[in-house]
PDB file of C-alpha atoms in Angstrom:
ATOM      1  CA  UNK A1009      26.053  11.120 -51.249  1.00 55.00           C
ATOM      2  CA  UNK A1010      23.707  13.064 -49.349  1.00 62.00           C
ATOM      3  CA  UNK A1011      24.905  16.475 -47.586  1.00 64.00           C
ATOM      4  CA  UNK A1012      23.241  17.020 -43.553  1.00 71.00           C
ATOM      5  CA  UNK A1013      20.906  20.125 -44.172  1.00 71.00           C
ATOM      6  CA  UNK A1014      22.749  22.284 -41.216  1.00 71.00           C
ATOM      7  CA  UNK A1015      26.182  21.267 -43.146  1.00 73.00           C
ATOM      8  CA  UNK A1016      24.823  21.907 -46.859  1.00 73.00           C
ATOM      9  CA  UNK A1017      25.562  25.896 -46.264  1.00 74.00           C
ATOM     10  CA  UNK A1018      28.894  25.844 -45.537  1.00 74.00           C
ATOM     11  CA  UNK A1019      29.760  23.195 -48.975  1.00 73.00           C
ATOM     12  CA  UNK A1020      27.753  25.836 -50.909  1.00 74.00           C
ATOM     13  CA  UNK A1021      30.129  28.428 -49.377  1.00 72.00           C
ATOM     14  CA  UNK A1022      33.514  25.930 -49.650  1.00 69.00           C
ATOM     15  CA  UNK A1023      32.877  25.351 -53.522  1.00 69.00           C
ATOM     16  CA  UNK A1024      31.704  28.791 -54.149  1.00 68.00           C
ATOM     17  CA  UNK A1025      35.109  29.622 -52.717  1.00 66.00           C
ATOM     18  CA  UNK A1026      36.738  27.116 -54.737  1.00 62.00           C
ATOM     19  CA  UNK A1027      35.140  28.188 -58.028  1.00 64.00           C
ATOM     20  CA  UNK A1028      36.219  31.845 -57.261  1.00 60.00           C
ATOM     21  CA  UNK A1029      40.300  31.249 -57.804  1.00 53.00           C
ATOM     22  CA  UNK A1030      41.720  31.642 -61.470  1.00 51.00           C
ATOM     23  CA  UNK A1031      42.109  27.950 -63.337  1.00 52.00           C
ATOM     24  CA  UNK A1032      45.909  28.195 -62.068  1.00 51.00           C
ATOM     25  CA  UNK A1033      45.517  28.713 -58.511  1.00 49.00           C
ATOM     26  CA  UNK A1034      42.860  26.186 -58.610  1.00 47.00           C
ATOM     27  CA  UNK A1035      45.191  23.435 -59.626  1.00 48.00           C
ATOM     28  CA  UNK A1036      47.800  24.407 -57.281  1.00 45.00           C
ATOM     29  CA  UNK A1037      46.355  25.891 -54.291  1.00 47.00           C
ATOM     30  CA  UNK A1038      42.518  24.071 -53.838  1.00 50.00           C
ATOM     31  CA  UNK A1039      43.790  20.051 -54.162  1.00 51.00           C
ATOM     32  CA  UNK A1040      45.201  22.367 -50.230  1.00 55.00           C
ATOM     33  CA  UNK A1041      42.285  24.159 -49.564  1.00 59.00           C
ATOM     34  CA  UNK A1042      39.924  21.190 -50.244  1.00 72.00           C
ATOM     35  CA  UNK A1043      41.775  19.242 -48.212  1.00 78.00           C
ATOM     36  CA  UNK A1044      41.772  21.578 -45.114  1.00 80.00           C
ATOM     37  CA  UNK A1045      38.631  22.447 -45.836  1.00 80.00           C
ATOM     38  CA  UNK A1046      37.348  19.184 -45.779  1.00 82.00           C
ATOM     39  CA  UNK A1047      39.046  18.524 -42.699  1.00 86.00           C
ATOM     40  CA  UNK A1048      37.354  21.293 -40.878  1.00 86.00           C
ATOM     41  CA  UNK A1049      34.147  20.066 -42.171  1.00 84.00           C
ATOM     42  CA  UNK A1050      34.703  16.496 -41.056  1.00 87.00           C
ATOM     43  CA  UNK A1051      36.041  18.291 -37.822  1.00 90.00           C
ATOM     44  CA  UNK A1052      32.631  20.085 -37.448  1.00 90.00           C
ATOM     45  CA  UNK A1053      30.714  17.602 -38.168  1.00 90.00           C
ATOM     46  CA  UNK A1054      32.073  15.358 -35.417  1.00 91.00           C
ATOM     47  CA  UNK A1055      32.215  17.903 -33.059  1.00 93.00           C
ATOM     48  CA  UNK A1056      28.711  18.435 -33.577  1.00 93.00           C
ATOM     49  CA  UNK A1057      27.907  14.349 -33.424  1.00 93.00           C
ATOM     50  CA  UNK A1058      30.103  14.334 -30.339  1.00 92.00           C
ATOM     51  CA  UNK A1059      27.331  17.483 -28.788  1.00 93.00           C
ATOM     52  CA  UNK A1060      23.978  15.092 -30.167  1.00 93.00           C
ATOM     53  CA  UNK A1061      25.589  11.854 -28.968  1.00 93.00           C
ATOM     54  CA  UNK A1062      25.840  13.497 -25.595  1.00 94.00           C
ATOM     55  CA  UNK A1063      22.520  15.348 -25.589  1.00 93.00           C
ATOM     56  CA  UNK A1064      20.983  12.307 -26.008  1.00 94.00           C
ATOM     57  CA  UNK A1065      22.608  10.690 -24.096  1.00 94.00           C
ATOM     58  CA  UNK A1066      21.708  13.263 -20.863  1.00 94.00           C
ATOM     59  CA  UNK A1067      18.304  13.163 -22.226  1.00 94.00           C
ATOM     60  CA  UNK A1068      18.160   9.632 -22.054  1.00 94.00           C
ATOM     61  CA  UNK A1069      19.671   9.546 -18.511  1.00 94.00           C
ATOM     62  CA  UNK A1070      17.238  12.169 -17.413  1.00 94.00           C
ATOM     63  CA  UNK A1071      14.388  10.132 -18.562  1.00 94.00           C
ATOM     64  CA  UNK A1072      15.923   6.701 -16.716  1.00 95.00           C
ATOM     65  CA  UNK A1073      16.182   9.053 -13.679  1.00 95.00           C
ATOM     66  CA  UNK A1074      12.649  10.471 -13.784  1.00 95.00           C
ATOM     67  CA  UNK A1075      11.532   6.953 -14.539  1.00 96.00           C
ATOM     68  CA  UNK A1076      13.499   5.131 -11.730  1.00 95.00           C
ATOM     69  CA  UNK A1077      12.020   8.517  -9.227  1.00 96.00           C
ATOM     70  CA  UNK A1078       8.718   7.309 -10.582  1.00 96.00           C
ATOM     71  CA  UNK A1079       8.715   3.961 -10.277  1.00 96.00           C
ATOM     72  CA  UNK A1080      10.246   4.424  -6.668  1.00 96.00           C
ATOM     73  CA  UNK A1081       7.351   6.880  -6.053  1.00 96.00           C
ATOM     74  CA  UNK A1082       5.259   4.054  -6.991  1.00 96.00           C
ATOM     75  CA  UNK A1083       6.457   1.247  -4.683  1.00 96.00           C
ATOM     76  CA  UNK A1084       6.505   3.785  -1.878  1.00 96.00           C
ATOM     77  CA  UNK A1085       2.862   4.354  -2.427  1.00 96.00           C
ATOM     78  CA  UNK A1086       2.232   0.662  -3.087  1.00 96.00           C
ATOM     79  CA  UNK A1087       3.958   0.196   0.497  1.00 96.00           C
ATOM     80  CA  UNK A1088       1.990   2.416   2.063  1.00 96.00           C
ATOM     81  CA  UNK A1089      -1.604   1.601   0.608  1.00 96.00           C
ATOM     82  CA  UNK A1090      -0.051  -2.385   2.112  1.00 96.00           C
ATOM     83  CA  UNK A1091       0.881  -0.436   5.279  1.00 95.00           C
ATOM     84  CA  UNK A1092      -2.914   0.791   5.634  1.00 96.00           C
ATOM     85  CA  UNK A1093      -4.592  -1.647   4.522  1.00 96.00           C
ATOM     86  CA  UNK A1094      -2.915  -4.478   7.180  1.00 96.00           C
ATOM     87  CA  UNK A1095      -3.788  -1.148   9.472  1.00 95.00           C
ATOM     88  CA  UNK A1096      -7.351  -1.532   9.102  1.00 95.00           C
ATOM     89  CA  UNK A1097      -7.439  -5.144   8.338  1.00 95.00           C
ATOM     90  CA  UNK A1098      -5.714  -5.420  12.133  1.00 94.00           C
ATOM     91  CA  UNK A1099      -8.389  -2.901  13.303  1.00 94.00           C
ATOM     92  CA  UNK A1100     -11.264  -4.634  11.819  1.00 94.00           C
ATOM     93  CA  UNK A1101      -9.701  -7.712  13.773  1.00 95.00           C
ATOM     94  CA  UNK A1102      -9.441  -5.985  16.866  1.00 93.00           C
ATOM     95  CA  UNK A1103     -12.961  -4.632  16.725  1.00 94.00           C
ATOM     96  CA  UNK A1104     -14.814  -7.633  15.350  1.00 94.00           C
ATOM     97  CA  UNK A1105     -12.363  -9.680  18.296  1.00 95.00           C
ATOM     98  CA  UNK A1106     -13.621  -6.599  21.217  1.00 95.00           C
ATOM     99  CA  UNK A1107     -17.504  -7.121  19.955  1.00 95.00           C
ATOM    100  CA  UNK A1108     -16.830 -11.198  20.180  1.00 95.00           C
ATOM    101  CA  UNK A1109     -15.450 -10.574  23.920  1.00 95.00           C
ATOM    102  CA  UNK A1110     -18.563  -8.296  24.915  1.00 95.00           C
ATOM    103  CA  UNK A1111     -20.404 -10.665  23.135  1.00 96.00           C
ATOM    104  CA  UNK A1112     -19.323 -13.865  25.611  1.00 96.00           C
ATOM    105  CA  UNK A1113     -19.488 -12.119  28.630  1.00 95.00           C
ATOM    106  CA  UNK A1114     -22.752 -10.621  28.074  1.00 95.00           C
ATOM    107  CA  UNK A1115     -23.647 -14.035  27.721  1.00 96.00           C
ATOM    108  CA  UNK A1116     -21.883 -15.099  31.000  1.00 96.00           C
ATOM    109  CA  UNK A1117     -23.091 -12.271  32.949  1.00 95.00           C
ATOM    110  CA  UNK A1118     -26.835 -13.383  31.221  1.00 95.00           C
ATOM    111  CA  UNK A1119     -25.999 -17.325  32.422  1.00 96.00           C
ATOM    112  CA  UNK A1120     -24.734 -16.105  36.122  1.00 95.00           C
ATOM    113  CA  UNK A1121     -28.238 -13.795  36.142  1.00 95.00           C
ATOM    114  CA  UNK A1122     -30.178 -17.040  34.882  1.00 95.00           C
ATOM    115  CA  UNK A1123     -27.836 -19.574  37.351  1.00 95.00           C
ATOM    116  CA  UNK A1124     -28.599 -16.961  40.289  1.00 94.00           C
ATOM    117  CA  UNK A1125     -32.314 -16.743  39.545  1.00 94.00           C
ATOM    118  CA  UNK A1126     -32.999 -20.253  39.096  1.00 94.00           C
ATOM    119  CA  UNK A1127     -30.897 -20.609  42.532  1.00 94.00           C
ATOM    120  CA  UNK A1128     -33.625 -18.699  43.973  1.00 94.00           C
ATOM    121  CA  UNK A1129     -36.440 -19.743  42.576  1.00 93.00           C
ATOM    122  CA  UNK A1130     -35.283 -23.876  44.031  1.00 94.00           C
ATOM    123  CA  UNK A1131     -34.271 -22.013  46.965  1.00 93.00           C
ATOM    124  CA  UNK A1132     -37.854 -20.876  47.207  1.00 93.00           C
ATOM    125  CA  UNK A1133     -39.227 -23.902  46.093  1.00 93.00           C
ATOM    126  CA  UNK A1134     -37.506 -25.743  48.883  1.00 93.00           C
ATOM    127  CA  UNK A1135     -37.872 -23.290  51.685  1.00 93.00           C
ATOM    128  CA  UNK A1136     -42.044 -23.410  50.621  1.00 94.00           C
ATOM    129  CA  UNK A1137     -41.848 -27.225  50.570  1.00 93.00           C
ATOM    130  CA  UNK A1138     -40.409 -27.505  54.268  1.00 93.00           C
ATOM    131  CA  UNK A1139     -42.792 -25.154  55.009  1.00 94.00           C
ATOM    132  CA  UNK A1140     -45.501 -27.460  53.791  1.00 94.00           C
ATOM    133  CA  UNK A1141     -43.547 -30.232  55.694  1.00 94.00           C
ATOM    134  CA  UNK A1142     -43.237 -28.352  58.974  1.00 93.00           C
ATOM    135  CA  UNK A1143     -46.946 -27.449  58.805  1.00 94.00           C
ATOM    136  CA  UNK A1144     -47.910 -31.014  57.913  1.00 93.00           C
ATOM    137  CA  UNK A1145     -45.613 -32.251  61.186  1.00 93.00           C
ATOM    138  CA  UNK A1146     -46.934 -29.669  63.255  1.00 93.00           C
ATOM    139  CA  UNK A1147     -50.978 -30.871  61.886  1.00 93.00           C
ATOM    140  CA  UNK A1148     -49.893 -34.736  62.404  1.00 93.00           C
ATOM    141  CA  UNK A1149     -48.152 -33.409  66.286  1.00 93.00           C
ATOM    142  CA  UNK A1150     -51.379 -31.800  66.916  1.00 92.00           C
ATOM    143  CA  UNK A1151     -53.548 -34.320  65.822  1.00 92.00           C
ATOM    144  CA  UNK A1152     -51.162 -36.961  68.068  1.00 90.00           C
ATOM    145  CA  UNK A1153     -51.686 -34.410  71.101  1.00 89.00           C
ATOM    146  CA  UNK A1154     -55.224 -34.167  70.192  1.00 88.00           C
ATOM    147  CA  UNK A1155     -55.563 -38.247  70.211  1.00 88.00           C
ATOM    148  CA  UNK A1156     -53.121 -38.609  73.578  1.00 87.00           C
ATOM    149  CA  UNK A1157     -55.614 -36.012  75.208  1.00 87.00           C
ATOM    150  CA  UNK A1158     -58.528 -38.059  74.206  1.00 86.00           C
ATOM    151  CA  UNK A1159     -56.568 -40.920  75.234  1.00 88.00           C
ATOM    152  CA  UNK A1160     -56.101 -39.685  78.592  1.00 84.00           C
ATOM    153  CA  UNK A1161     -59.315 -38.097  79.453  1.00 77.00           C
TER     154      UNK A1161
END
């Protein structure tokens, strides 16, 4: 049987004391004091398993606490970098969705310039061609007044 090294002290002490009596007080009186000695030590020694039992098990409750802080600390963080990044992945939507808008109605505004121009330009075309009509009806008028003159001379 081994002896605890805190405990091995106080046997050194408890048979020191024991071997100190005369051989007729030790029959008598240490079967007692062994006995109650004993008992103290066996009280002292669970008293002091009782104290390292609970140490351990605060210590082991403080380190479930700081882990179960931590790992909360974690989500939260993990929540928030999820928090940002659907943030900027609704900004990124929002721009590249702003730039496709100004996009299309640059175009538009490019198709009404083109629509408005090429309005024009037929416009043009067909004002110049009755032009060219009306001048070729005025030529043929003339040259029917010109003939009815000659006619009628």
């Amino acid at each position: 049987v081994t002896t605890d090294p805190e405990l091995k002290e106080e046997e050194e002490e408890l048979y020191h004391y024991g071997s100190m009596k005369g051989d007729d007080d030790i029959r008598v009186s240490q079967p007692i004091l062994n006995k109650v000695e004993r008992q103290a030590m066996v009280d002292e020694i669970e008293k002091k398993e009782r104290s390292m039992v609970e140490e351990m098990k605060e210590e082991s409750k403080s380190r479930e606490e700081a882990m179960e802080a931590h790992n909360e600390a974690m989500m939260n963080e993990m929540k928030k970098d999820e928090r940002n990044m659907v943030e900027e992945m609704k900004e990124e939507s929002k721009s590249r969705e702003e730039a496709m808008e100004a996009h299309n109605e640059a175009m538009m505004n490019e198709m009404k310039e083109e629509k408005v121009a090429m309005m024009n330009e037929m416009k043009e075309e067909s004002k110049h061609r009755e032009e060219i009509m009306m001048n070729e009806m005025k030529n043929a008028i003339n040259t029917l007044h010109f003939e009815l003159v000659a006619v009628t001379l």
